[in-house]
Coordinates of C-alpha atoms in Angstrom, one line a residue:
X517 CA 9.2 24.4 -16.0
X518 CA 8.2 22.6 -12.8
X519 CA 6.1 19.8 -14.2
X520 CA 4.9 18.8 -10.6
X521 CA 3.5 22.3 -9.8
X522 CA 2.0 22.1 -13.1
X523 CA 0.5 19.0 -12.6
X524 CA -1.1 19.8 -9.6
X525 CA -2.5 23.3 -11.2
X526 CA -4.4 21.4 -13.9
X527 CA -5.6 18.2 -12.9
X528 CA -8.8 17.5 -14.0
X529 CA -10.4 16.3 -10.7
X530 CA -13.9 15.7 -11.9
X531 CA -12.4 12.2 -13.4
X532 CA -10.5 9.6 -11.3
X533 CA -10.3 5.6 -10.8
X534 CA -10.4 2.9 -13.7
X535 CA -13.8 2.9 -14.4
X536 CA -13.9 5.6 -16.9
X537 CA -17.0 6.7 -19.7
X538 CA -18.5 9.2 -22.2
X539 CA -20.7 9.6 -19.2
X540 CA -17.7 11.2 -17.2
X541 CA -16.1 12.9 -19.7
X542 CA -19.3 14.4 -21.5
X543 CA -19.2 17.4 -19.4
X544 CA -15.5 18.3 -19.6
X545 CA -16.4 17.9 -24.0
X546 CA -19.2 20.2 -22.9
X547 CA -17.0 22.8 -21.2
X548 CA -14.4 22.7 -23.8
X549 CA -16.6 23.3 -26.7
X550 CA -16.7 26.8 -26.7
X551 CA -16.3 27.0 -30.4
X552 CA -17.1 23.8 -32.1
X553 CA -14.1 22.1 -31.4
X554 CA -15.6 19.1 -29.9
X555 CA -17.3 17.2 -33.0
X556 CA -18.5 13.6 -33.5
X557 CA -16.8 12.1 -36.3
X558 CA -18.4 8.3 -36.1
X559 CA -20.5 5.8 -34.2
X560 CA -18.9 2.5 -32.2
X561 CA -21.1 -0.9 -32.7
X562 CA -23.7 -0.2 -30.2
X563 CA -23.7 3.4 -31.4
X564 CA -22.3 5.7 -28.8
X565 CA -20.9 8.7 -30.3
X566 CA -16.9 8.6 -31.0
X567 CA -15.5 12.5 -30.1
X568 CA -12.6 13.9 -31.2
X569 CA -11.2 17.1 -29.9
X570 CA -9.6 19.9 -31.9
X571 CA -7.2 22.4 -30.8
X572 CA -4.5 24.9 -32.0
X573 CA -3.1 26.4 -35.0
X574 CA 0.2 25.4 -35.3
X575 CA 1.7 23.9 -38.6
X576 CA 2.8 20.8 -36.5
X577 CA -0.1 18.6 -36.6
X578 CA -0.1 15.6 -34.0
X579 CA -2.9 13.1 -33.2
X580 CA -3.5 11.4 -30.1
X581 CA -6.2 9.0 -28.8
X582 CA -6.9 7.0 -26.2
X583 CA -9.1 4.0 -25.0
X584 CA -8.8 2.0 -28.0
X585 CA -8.6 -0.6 -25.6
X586 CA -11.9 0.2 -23.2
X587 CA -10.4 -0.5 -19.6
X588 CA -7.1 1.4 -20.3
X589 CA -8.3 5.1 -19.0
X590 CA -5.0 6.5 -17.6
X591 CA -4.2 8.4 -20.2
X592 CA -7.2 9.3 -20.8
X593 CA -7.4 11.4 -17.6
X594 CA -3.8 12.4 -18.5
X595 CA -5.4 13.8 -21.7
X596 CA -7.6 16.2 -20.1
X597 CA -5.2 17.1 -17.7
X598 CA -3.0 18.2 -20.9
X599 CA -6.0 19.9 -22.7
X600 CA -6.6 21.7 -19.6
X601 CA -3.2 23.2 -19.8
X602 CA -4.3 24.1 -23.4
X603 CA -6.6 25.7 -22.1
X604 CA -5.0 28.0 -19.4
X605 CA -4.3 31.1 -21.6
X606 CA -0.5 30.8 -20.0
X607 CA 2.4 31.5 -22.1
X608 CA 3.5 27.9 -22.2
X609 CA -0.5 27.0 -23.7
X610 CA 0.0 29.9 -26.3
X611 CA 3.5 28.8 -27.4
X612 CA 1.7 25.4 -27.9
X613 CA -1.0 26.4 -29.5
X614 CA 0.7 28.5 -32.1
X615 CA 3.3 25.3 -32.6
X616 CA 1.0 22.5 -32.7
X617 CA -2.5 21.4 -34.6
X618 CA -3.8 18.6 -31.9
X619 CA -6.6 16.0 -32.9
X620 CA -7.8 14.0 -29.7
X621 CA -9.9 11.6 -29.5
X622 CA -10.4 10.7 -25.7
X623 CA -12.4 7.5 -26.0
X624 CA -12.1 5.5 -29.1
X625 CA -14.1 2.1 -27.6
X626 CA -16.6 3.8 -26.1
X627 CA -18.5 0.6 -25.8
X628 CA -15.1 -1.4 -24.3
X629 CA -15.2 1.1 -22.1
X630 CA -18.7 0.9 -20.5
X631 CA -18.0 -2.7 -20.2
X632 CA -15.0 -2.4 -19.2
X633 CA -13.3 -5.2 -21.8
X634 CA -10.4 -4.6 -23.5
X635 CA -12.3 -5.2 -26.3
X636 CA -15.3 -3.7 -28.5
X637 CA -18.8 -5.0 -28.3
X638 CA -18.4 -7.3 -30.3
X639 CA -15.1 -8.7 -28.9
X640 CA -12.8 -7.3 -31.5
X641 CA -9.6 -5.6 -30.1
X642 CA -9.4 -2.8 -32.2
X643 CA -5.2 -2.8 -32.2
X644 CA -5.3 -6.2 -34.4
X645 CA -7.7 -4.4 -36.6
X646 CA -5.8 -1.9 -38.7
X647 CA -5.2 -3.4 -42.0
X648 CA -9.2 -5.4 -42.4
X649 CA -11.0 -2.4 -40.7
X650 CA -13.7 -4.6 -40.0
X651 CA -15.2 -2.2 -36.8
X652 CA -16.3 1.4 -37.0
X653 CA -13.9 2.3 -34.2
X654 CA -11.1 1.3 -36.5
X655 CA -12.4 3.2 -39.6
X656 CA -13.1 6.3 -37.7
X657 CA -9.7 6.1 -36.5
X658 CA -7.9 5.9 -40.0
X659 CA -10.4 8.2 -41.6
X660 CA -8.8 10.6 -39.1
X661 CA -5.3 9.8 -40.2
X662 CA -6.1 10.2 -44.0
X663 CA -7.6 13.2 -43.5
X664 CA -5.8 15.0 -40.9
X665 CA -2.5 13.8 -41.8
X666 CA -0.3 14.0 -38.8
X667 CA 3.0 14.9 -38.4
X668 CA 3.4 12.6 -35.1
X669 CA 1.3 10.2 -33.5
X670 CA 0.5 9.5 -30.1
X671 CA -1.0 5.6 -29.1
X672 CA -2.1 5.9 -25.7
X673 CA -2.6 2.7 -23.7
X674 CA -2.4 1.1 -20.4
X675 CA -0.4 -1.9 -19.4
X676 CA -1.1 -4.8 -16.8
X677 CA 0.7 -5.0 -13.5
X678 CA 3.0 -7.9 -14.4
X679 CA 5.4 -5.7 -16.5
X680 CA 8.4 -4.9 -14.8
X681 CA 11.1 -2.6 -16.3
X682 CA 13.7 -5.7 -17.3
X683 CA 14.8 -7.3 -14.0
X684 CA 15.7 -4.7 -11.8
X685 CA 12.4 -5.5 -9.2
X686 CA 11.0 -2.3 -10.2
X687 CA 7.4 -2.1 -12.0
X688 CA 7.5 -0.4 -15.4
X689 CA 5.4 2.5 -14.6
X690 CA 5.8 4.0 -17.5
X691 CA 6.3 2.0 -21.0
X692 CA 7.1 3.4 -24.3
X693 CA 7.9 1.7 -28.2
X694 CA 9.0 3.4 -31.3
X695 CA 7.3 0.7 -33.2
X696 CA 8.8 -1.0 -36.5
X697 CA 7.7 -0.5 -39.5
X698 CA 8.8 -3.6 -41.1
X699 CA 9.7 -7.0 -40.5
X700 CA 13.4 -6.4 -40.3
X701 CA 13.0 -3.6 -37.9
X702 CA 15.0 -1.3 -39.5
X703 CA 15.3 2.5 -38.9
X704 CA 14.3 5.1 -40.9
X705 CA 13.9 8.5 -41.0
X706 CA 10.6 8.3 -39.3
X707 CA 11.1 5.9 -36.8
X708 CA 14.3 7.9 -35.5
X709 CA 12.1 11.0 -34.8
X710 CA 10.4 8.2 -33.1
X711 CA 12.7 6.8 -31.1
X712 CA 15.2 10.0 -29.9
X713 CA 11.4 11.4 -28.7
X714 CA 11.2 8.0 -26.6
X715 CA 14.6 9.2 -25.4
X716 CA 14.2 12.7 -24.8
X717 CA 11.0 11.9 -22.3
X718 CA 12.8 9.2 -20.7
X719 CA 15.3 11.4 -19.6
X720 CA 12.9 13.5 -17.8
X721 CA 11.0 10.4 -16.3
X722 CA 14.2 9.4 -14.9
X723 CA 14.4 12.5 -12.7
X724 CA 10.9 11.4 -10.8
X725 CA 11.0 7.1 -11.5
X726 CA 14.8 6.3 -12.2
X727 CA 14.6 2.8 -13.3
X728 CA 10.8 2.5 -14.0
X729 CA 10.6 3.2 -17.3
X730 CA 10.1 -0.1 -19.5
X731 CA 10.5 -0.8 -23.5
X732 CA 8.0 -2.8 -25.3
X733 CA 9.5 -5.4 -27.7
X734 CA 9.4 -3.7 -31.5
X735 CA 8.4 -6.9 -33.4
X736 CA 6.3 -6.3 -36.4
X737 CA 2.8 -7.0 -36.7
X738 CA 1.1 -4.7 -39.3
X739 CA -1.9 -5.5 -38.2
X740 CA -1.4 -3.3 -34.9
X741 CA -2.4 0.2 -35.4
X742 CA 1.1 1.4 -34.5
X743 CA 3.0 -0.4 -36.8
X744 CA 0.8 0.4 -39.7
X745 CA 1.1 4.4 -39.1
X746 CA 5.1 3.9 -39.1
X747 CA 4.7 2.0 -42.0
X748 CA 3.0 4.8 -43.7
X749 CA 5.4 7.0 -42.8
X750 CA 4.7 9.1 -39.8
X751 CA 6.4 8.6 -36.6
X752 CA 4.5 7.2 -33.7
X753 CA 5.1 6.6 -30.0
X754 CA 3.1 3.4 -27.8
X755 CA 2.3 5.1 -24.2
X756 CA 1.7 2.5 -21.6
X757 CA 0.6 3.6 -18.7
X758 CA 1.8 0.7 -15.9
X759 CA 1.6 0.2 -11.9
X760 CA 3.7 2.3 -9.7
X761 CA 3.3 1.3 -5.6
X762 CA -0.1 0.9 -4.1
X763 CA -1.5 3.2 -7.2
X764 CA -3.8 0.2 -8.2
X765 CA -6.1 3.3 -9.3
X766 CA -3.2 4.7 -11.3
X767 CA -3.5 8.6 -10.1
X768 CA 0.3 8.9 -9.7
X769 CA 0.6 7.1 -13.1
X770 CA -1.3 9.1 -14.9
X771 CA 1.1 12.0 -13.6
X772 CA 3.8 10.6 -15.5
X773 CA 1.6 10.4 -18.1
X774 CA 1.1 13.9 -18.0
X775 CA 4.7 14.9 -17.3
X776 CA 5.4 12.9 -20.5
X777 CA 3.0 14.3 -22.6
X778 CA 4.0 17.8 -21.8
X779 CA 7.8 16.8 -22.3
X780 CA 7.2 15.6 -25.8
X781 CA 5.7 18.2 -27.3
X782 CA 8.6 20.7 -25.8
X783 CA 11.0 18.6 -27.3
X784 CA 9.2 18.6 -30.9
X785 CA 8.8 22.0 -30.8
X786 CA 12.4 22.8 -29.5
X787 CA 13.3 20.5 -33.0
X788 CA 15.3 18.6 -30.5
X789 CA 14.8 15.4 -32.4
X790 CA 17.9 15.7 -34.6
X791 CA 20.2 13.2 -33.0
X792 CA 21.2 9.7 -33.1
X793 CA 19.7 8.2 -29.9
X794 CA 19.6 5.0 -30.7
X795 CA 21.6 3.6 -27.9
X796 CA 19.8 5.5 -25.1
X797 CA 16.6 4.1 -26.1
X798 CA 17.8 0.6 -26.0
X799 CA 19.1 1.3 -23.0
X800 CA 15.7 1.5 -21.6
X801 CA 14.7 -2.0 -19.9
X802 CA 12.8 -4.1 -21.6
X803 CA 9.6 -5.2 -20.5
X804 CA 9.1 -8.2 -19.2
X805 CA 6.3 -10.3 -17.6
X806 CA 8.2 -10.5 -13.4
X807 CA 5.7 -9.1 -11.8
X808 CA 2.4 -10.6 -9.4
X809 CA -0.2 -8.6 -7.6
X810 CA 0.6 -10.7 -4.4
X811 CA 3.6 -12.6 -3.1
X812 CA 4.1 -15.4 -0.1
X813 CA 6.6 -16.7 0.5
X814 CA 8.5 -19.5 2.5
X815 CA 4.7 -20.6 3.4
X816 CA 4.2 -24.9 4.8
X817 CA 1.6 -26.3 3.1
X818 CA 0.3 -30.0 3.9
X819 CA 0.0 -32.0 0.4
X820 CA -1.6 -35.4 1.6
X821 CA 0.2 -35.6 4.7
X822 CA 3.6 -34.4 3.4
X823 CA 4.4 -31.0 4.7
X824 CA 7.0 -28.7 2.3
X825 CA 7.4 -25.4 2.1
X826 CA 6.9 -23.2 -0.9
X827 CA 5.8 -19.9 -3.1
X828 CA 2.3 -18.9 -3.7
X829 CA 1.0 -15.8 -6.0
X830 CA -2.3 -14.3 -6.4
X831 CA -3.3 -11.7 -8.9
X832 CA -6.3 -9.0 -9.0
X833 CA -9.1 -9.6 -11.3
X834 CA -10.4 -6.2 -12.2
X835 CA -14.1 -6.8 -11.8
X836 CA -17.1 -4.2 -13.2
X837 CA -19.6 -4.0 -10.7
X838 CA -22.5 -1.7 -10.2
X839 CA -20.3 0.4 -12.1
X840 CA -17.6 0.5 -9.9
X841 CA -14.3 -1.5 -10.4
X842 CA -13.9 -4.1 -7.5
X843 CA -9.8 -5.5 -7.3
X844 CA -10.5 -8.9 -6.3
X845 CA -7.4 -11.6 -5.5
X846 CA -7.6 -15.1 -6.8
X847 CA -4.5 -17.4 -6.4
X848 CA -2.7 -18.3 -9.7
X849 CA 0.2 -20.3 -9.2
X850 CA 2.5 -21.9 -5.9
X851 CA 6.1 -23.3 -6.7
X852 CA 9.6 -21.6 -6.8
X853 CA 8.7 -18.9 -8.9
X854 CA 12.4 -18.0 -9.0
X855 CA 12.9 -14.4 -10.6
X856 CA 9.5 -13.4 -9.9
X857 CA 8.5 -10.3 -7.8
X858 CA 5.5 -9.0 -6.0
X859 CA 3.9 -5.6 -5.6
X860 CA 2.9 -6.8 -1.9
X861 CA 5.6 -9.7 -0.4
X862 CA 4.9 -11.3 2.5
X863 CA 7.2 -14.4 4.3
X864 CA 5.2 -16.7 5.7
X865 CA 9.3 -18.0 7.4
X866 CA 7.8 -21.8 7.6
X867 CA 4.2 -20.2 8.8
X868 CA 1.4 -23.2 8.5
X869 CA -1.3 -22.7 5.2
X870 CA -5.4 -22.9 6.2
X871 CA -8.0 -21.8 4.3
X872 CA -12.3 -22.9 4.5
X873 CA -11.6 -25.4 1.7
X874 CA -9.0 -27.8 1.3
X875 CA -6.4 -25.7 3.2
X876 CA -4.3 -26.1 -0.2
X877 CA -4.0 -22.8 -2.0
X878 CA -5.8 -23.8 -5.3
X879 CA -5.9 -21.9 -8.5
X880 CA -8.7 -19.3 -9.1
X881 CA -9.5 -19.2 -5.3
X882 CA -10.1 -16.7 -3.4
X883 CA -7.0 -15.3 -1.6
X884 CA -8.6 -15.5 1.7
X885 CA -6.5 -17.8 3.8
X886 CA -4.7 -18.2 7.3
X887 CA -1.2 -18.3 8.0
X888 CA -0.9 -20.6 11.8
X889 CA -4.2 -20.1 11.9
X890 CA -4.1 -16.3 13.3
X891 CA -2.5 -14.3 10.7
X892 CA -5.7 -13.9 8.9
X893 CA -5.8 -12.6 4.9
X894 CA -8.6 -11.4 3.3
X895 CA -8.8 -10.6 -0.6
X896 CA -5.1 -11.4 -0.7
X897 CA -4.3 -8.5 2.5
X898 CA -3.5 -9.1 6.0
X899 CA -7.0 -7.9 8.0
X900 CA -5.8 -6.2 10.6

């Protein structure tokens, strides 16, 4: 199977970017529901409907959702690319369909998402919510679980653009966790079908990102949704969608997504989920925080009269506006910043610091600044 050319058949192009509602995926629940398998099952805080999608009539039941955090929407679009596939009457969709019972629900925050806070309405994140249920979100989503009682489940997130996979200098485009389901960490049965399906997508991933692939940290917290489904006994997989090169609007991310998506469910229905593959998912880097928006280097910067030469970083804030996400650099830290990286490096090679302020690169400023006063940067880019 050529996962690129299937890819590229069924992208959903009606939905693309960050910024990402029940306003843009209300028609595509429209078009799908051509039998009453698009229902609302519950209400968020300021009472937007929650969706969930049903497909399939396979024994294998596996449930999936999405935007429990509201400005995490990559796999989101990943997801309809996937149910579009469902969709195509090809023999690959049949084969699925006759494995697999899917439950989907695209947009669990509904009102995070319209916002665009990682958060519900009322600031709650929904992923520290799973044992109180104090939100609807979070009781729709385990009402699911009790009733639909899934053989595998699928936590679909996005991840920030510091995480790099270990400290190789590459960004973890992709992330995965088979997470614990007790304080020890221990293995069961469960979390082994957990982790050798970690495994088995990794492998594939590494054909198309070798060395991007990252490994979230598996200590316990049963208050994360994750952890609390592997506790109660059925294995589930953390997706993190992360940065790959300029993709700041994550459209080649949420490829891999999709590749990994599709790659999962062939190896569950293939059974090939028997082995031992402990090693090879620990062998996946580790996560870890090495990563800034921006980078400059080696740049002189006049402290009172003394002149040294140093680091500076600057990050994007991801800012709502007129319903369009604006990626606007603000300076966050100057010094060594040994073992650091940044998606866009610059050296500055002893290149004098300006800016219309102090001419100090000050934290939470703007990242608009000269470099010998003719190299001229403007939200944290050289304008050419």
């Amino acid at each position: 199977m050529n996962l690129e050319e299937l890819f590229n058949q069924y992208k959903e192009h009606s939905i693309e970017g960050r910024y990402l509602t029940l306003d843009h995926i209300k028609p595509l629940l429209d078009k799908i529901n051509t039998n009453g398998q698009v229902q609302i099952i519950g209400e968020s805080v300021l009472g937007e409907p929650i969706y969930i999608y049903q497909i399939g009539t396979g024994n294998t039941r596996i449930y999936l959702w999405s935007q429990m955090h509201g400005n995490e929407s990559t796999t989101t679009k990943a997801l309809f690319d996937f149910i579009n596939v469902l969709n195509s009457q090809s023999d690959f969709a049949k084969e699925m369909l006759n494995a697999f019972t899917f439950y989907m629900i695209p947009i669990l925050n509904p009102d995070g998402a319209r916002l665009y806070t990682r958060e519900n309405a009322v600031k709650i994140d929904l992923n520290r919510d799973s044992q109180n249920l104090t939100q609807p979100e979070s009781k729709v989503l385990r009402a699911v679980f009790d009733s639909f009682k899934p053989h595998f489940c699928f936590n679909l997130h996005d991840q920030r653009t510091i995480f790099g996979a270990g400290d190789t200098g590459k960004p973890a485009t992709v992330s995965f966790l088979a997470p614990s389901y007790n304080e020890e960490r221990e293995i069961n049965e469960n979390r082994q079908k957990a982790i050798n399906l970690i495994a088995g997508i990794n492998d594939e991933l590494q054909k198309y990102i070798p060395g991007q692939v990252g490994r979230f940290d598996d200590s316990f917290n049963i208050n994360c949704i994750g952890d609390t489904f592997q506790f109660l006994g059925v294995p589930t997989i953390l997706f993190e969608a992360g940065h790959f090169p300029n993709d700041y609007e994550r459209e080649i991310t949420r490829k891999y997504i999709f590749f990994s998506l599709i790659s999962a469910f062939k190896l569950i229905n293939e059974n090939d989920l028997v082995d031992n593959r402990n090693s090879d998912y620990l062998n996946i880097s580790q996560n870890k925080v090495v990563f800034y928006d921006f980078m400059y280097k080696n740049i002189k910067i006049n402290y009172d009269g003394i002149e040294i030469i140093t680091n500076f970083v600057a990050q994007y804030k991801e800012e709502l506006i007129e319903n369009k996400i604006h990626f606007n650099a603000y300076i966050v830290e100057a010094g060594e910043l040994e073992n650091y990286f940044g998606h866009f490096e610059y050296d500055g090679e002893g290149a004098v610091y300006s800016d219309d302020y102090l001419n100090i690169p000050k934290m939470n400023q703007k990242a608009d600044f000269y470099l010998d006063k003719n190299i001229k940067f403007v939200n944290g880019l050289i304008k050419s």
